[in-house]
Each structure stands twice: as structure tokens, then as C-alpha cells.
Short mmCIF file of C-alpha atoms in Angstrom, two decimals:
data_model
loop_
_atom_site.label_atom_id
_atom_site.label_comp_id
_atom_site.label_asym_id
_atom_site.label_seq_id
_atom_site.Cartn_x
_atom_site.Cartn_y
_atom_site.Cartn_z
CA VAL Y 1 0.00 0.00 0.00
CA SER Y 2 2.79 2.43 0.84
CA LYS Y 3 5.25 1.44 -1.92
CA PRO Y 4 4.09 3.19 -5.13
CA ASN Y 5 7.06 1.88 -7.13
CA SER Y 6 6.32 -1.79 -6.44
CA PRO Y 7 4.92 -3.85 -9.35
CA VAL Y 8 1.91 -4.94 -7.28
CA TYR Y 9 1.03 -1.34 -6.41
CA LYS Y 10 1.32 -0.24 -10.03
CA PHE Y 11 -0.78 -3.15 -11.28
CA LEU Y 12 -3.58 -2.77 -8.72
CA ASN Y 13 -3.62 1.00 -9.06
CA ILE Y 14 -4.73 0.63 -12.70
CA PHE Y 15 -8.17 -0.34 -11.45
CA GLY Y 16 -9.57 2.98 -10.23
CA ARG Y 17 -6.48 4.05 -8.29
CA ILE Y 18 -7.20 1.39 -5.67
CA MET Y 19 -3.85 1.61 -3.94
CA GLU Y 20 -3.87 5.41 -3.74
CA GLU Y 21 -7.32 5.26 -2.14
CA LYS Y 22 -6.22 2.60 0.34
CA ILE Y 23 -3.30 4.65 1.66
CA LYS Y 24 -5.48 7.77 1.76
CA GLY Y 25 -8.06 5.89 3.83
CA GLU Y 26 -5.38 4.58 6.21
CA ASP Y 27 -3.87 8.04 6.64
CA ASP Y 28 -7.30 9.61 7.25
CA LEU Y 29 -8.05 6.98 9.90
CA ARG Y 30 -4.76 7.62 11.71
CA ASP Y 31 -5.36 11.39 11.60
CA MET Y 32 -8.87 10.94 13.00
CA TYR Y 33 -7.53 9.05 16.02
CA LYS Y 34 -4.78 11.62 16.58
CA ARG Y 35 -7.42 14.37 16.60
CA LEU Y 36 -9.55 12.32 19.00
CA ASP Y 37 -6.61 12.02 21.41
CA LYS Y 38 -6.03 15.79 21.22
CA GLU Y 39 -9.71 16.55 21.78
CA GLU Y 40 -9.80 14.22 24.78
CA ALA Y 41 -6.72 15.95 26.23
CA HIS Y 42 -8.21 19.40 25.59
CA LEU Y 43 -11.48 18.47 27.28
CA ASN Y 44 -9.60 16.76 30.10
CA ASN Y 45 -12.10 13.93 29.76
CA ASN Y 46 -10.79 11.02 31.80
CA ASN Y 47 -13.85 8.81 31.27
CA ASN Y 48 -12.45 7.42 28.05
CA LYS Y 49 -8.80 6.98 29.05
CA ASP Y 50 -6.75 4.03 30.13
CA ALA Y 51 -4.27 3.93 33.02
CA THR Y 52 -1.58 5.63 30.90
CA GLY Y 53 -3.85 8.55 30.05
CA ARG Y 54 -4.34 7.56 26.42
CA CYS Y 55 -7.72 7.37 24.78
CA ARG Y 56 -9.22 3.87 24.96
CA CYS Y 57 -10.44 4.23 21.40
CA THR Y 58 -7.94 2.79 18.99
CA TYR Y 59 -7.52 1.44 15.49
CA THR Y 60 -5.74 -1.43 13.83
CA VAL Y 61 -4.97 -1.39 10.11
CA ILE Y 62 -4.77 -4.92 8.74
CA ARG Y 63 -3.41 -5.30 5.21
CA PRO Y 64 -4.17 -8.78 3.92
CA GLY Y 65 -2.25 -10.26 1.03
CA GLY Y 66 -4.06 -11.77 -1.93
CA LEU Y 67 -7.36 -13.18 -0.69
CA THR Y 68 -8.25 -16.81 -1.36
CA VAL Y 69 -11.38 -18.90 -0.85
CA GLU Y 70 -9.36 -21.74 0.70
CA ASN Y 71 -10.22 -23.09 4.13
CA ALA Y 72 -8.73 -21.26 7.09
CA ARG Y 73 -5.27 -22.52 7.99
CA GLY Y 74 -5.20 -20.97 11.46
CA VAL Y 75 -2.84 -18.74 13.38
CA LYS Y 76 0.14 -21.13 13.23
CA ALA Y 77 0.22 -20.87 9.43
CA LEU Y 78 0.11 -17.06 9.36
CA GLU Y 79 2.77 -14.40 9.36
CA LEU Y 80 2.39 -10.71 10.17
CA ASN Y 81 4.85 -8.13 8.97
CA GLN Y 82 5.25 -4.37 9.17
CA GLY Y 83 6.83 -1.92 6.79
CA ASP Y 84 5.05 -3.07 3.63
CA ALA Y 85 8.03 -5.21 2.59
CA LYS Y 86 6.36 -8.60 2.08
CA SER Y 87 3.04 -10.05 1.06
CA GLY Y 88 1.54 -13.35 0.04
CA ARG Y 89 -1.84 -15.06 -0.01
CA ILE Y 90 -4.29 -15.62 2.81
CA ALA Y 91 -7.72 -17.21 3.18
CA ARG Y 92 -10.61 -14.83 3.72
CA ALA Y 93 -11.57 -16.88 6.79
CA ASP Y 94 -8.13 -16.31 8.32
CA VAL Y 95 -8.41 -12.56 7.73
CA ALA Y 96 -11.82 -12.54 9.43
CA ALA Y 97 -10.44 -14.45 12.43
CA LEU Y 98 -7.43 -12.11 12.61
CA CYS Y 99 -9.70 -9.03 12.62
CA ILE Y 100 -11.82 -10.43 15.43
CA GLU Y 101 -8.87 -11.63 17.50
CA ALA Y 102 -7.07 -8.28 17.16
CA THR Y 103 -9.94 -6.65 19.08
CA PHE Y 104 -9.18 -8.87 22.10
CA TYR Y 105 -5.58 -7.58 22.36
CA PRO Y 106 -5.85 -3.77 21.98
CA LYS Y 107 -2.67 -3.13 23.97
CA MET Y 108 -0.70 -5.10 21.39
CA THR Y 109 -2.66 -4.33 18.21
CA GLY Y 110 -4.04 -0.85 18.89
CA GLY Y 111 -2.40 1.90 16.88
CA THR Y 112 -0.62 -0.56 14.58
CA THR Y 113 -0.55 -1.31 10.88
CA PHE Y 114 0.54 -4.72 9.64
CA GLU Y 115 0.42 -7.03 6.67
CA CYS Y 116 -0.83 -10.62 6.96
CA TYR Y 117 -0.42 -13.66 4.73
CA ASP Y 118 0.24 -17.38 4.90
CA ALA Y 119 3.85 -17.67 6.03
CA ASP Y 120 4.71 -20.16 3.29
CA THR Y 121 3.59 -17.71 0.59
CA GLY Y 122 5.46 -14.63 1.84
CA LYS Y 123 7.58 -12.92 -0.79
CA THR Y 124 9.04 -9.49 -1.47
CA LEU Y 125 6.65 -7.05 -3.13
CA ALA Y 126 8.64 -7.40 -6.36
CA ALA Y 127 8.05 -11.18 -6.45
CA VAL Y 128 4.66 -11.60 -4.82
CA GLY Y 129 2.45 -10.84 -7.83
CA ALA Y 130 3.73 -13.69 -9.99
CA ASN Y 131 3.93 -16.00 -6.98
CA ASN Y 132 0.27 -15.33 -6.11
CA LEU Y 133 -0.85 -15.90 -9.71
CA MET Y 134 1.01 -19.22 -9.78
CA ARG Y 135 -0.28 -20.08 -6.27
CA GLY Y 136 3.29 -20.77 -5.27
CA ARG Y 137 4.50 -21.68 -1.82
CA ASN Y 138 8.01 -21.33 -0.46
CA LYS Y 139 9.77 -24.66 -0.87
CA SER Y 140 12.75 -24.11 1.39
CA THR Y 141 14.26 -21.54 3.69
CA ASP Y 142 16.44 -20.46 0.73
CA ASP Y 143 13.32 -19.06 -0.95
CA VAL Y 144 12.36 -16.88 2.00
CA TYR Y 145 13.22 -13.19 2.26
CA MET Y 146 13.35 -12.05 5.89
CA SER Y 147 12.64 -8.38 6.58
CA GLY Y 148 13.35 -8.76 10.30
CA ARG Y 149 9.83 -7.63 11.21
CA GLU Y 150 8.03 -10.94 10.76
CA ARG Y 151 5.69 -12.06 13.54
CA ARG Y 152 4.55 -15.65 13.98
CA GLY Y 153 2.88 -17.37 16.87
CA ASP Y 154 1.24 -20.50 18.19
CA SER Y 155 -1.66 -18.43 19.50
CA TRP Y 156 -3.43 -15.21 18.57
CA GLU Y 157 -1.82 -13.41 21.48
CA GLY Y 158 1.56 -14.79 20.48
CA ILE Y 159 1.36 -13.57 16.89
CA PHE Y 160 0.64 -10.01 18.07
CA VAL Y 161 3.68 -9.82 20.39
CA GLY Y 162 6.20 -7.22 19.26
CA LEU Y 163 4.03 -5.25 16.84
CA GLU Y 164 5.32 -1.70 16.63
CA LYS Y 165 2.97 1.26 17.03
CA ASP Y 166 2.50 3.58 14.05
#
């Protein structure tokens, strides 16, 4: 979404400037929550604040890879990443579960943006388009690019550990 020079961005943007609208929507959402925090501080309204003084209202931007109609594979098969460096494919059912589960861990997921995909389909943005079309999976660790920001887990809570705030 945030890499306008990537082949995937350029390709998807052909269809009604989809990618430009996605980043605009994400930026508008982040700005809205920043304004909400400022308004809460200005009003000195403590009814809607947590123990640290931050507004309890939060957002999570989830950027799924290419959506599939496959059965859910579950949290152990997924990978989260930040920085818009990798993508892959992911079942719609896994995205739905991820969205729901993220609401249960607002201290870890609130105020974050991350990509999600099946770990064995993760590729660089330059390679992901062809890989998704061919429905490829990584065959060995030699095929895997590591950005250093990957997150995997055996549980929903575990996969959210270490996400960096926007």
C-alpha cells in the first residue's frame, strides 16, 4: 500500500487508483484518532482513558495479502509483517479471524498497521504478484526473504507480540 514503485502497487492502481485510495483511507483513519486524542486531552475527559492517560479508542490497520477462498489454515500458518516489505496469499476466513482476534488484544494491536499472509507464501513485493498468480508456496528456507519484522505465533496473542505502534 505504501510502496508506489512496487509492481503490485502499479498493477492494482490501474483499477480505479485502488492503492492510492487505500493509503489515503489509512492516513485519514490515523489522523482521526490523533485528533480524537487531542480533543480528549483538551477536554480533560478522563472517562475514556486508560491507566496511561491515552484514549481507549484505537484502530488497527490490517493489510491482507491476496485473498483466497481456501479453508482457514489458522494462526500457526500465518505471518504478520510491518513496513510493507512482504506479502503473500491468505484465506478470507483467516483474515476474518485475525480481525476479530485483534480486538481482544488492543494493547498489542491498537495503533498498529501490519500485513498478513500465509507464512509459506510470503515474498518481497517485487516477487509476490507472480507468486500469487502461480499459487506458489516457499519450498525451502532459501526461498524466503526475511525483513526482520516478521511475527509468527502458536496463539493469537503470540502472533501479536512485538508489533510496533504507528
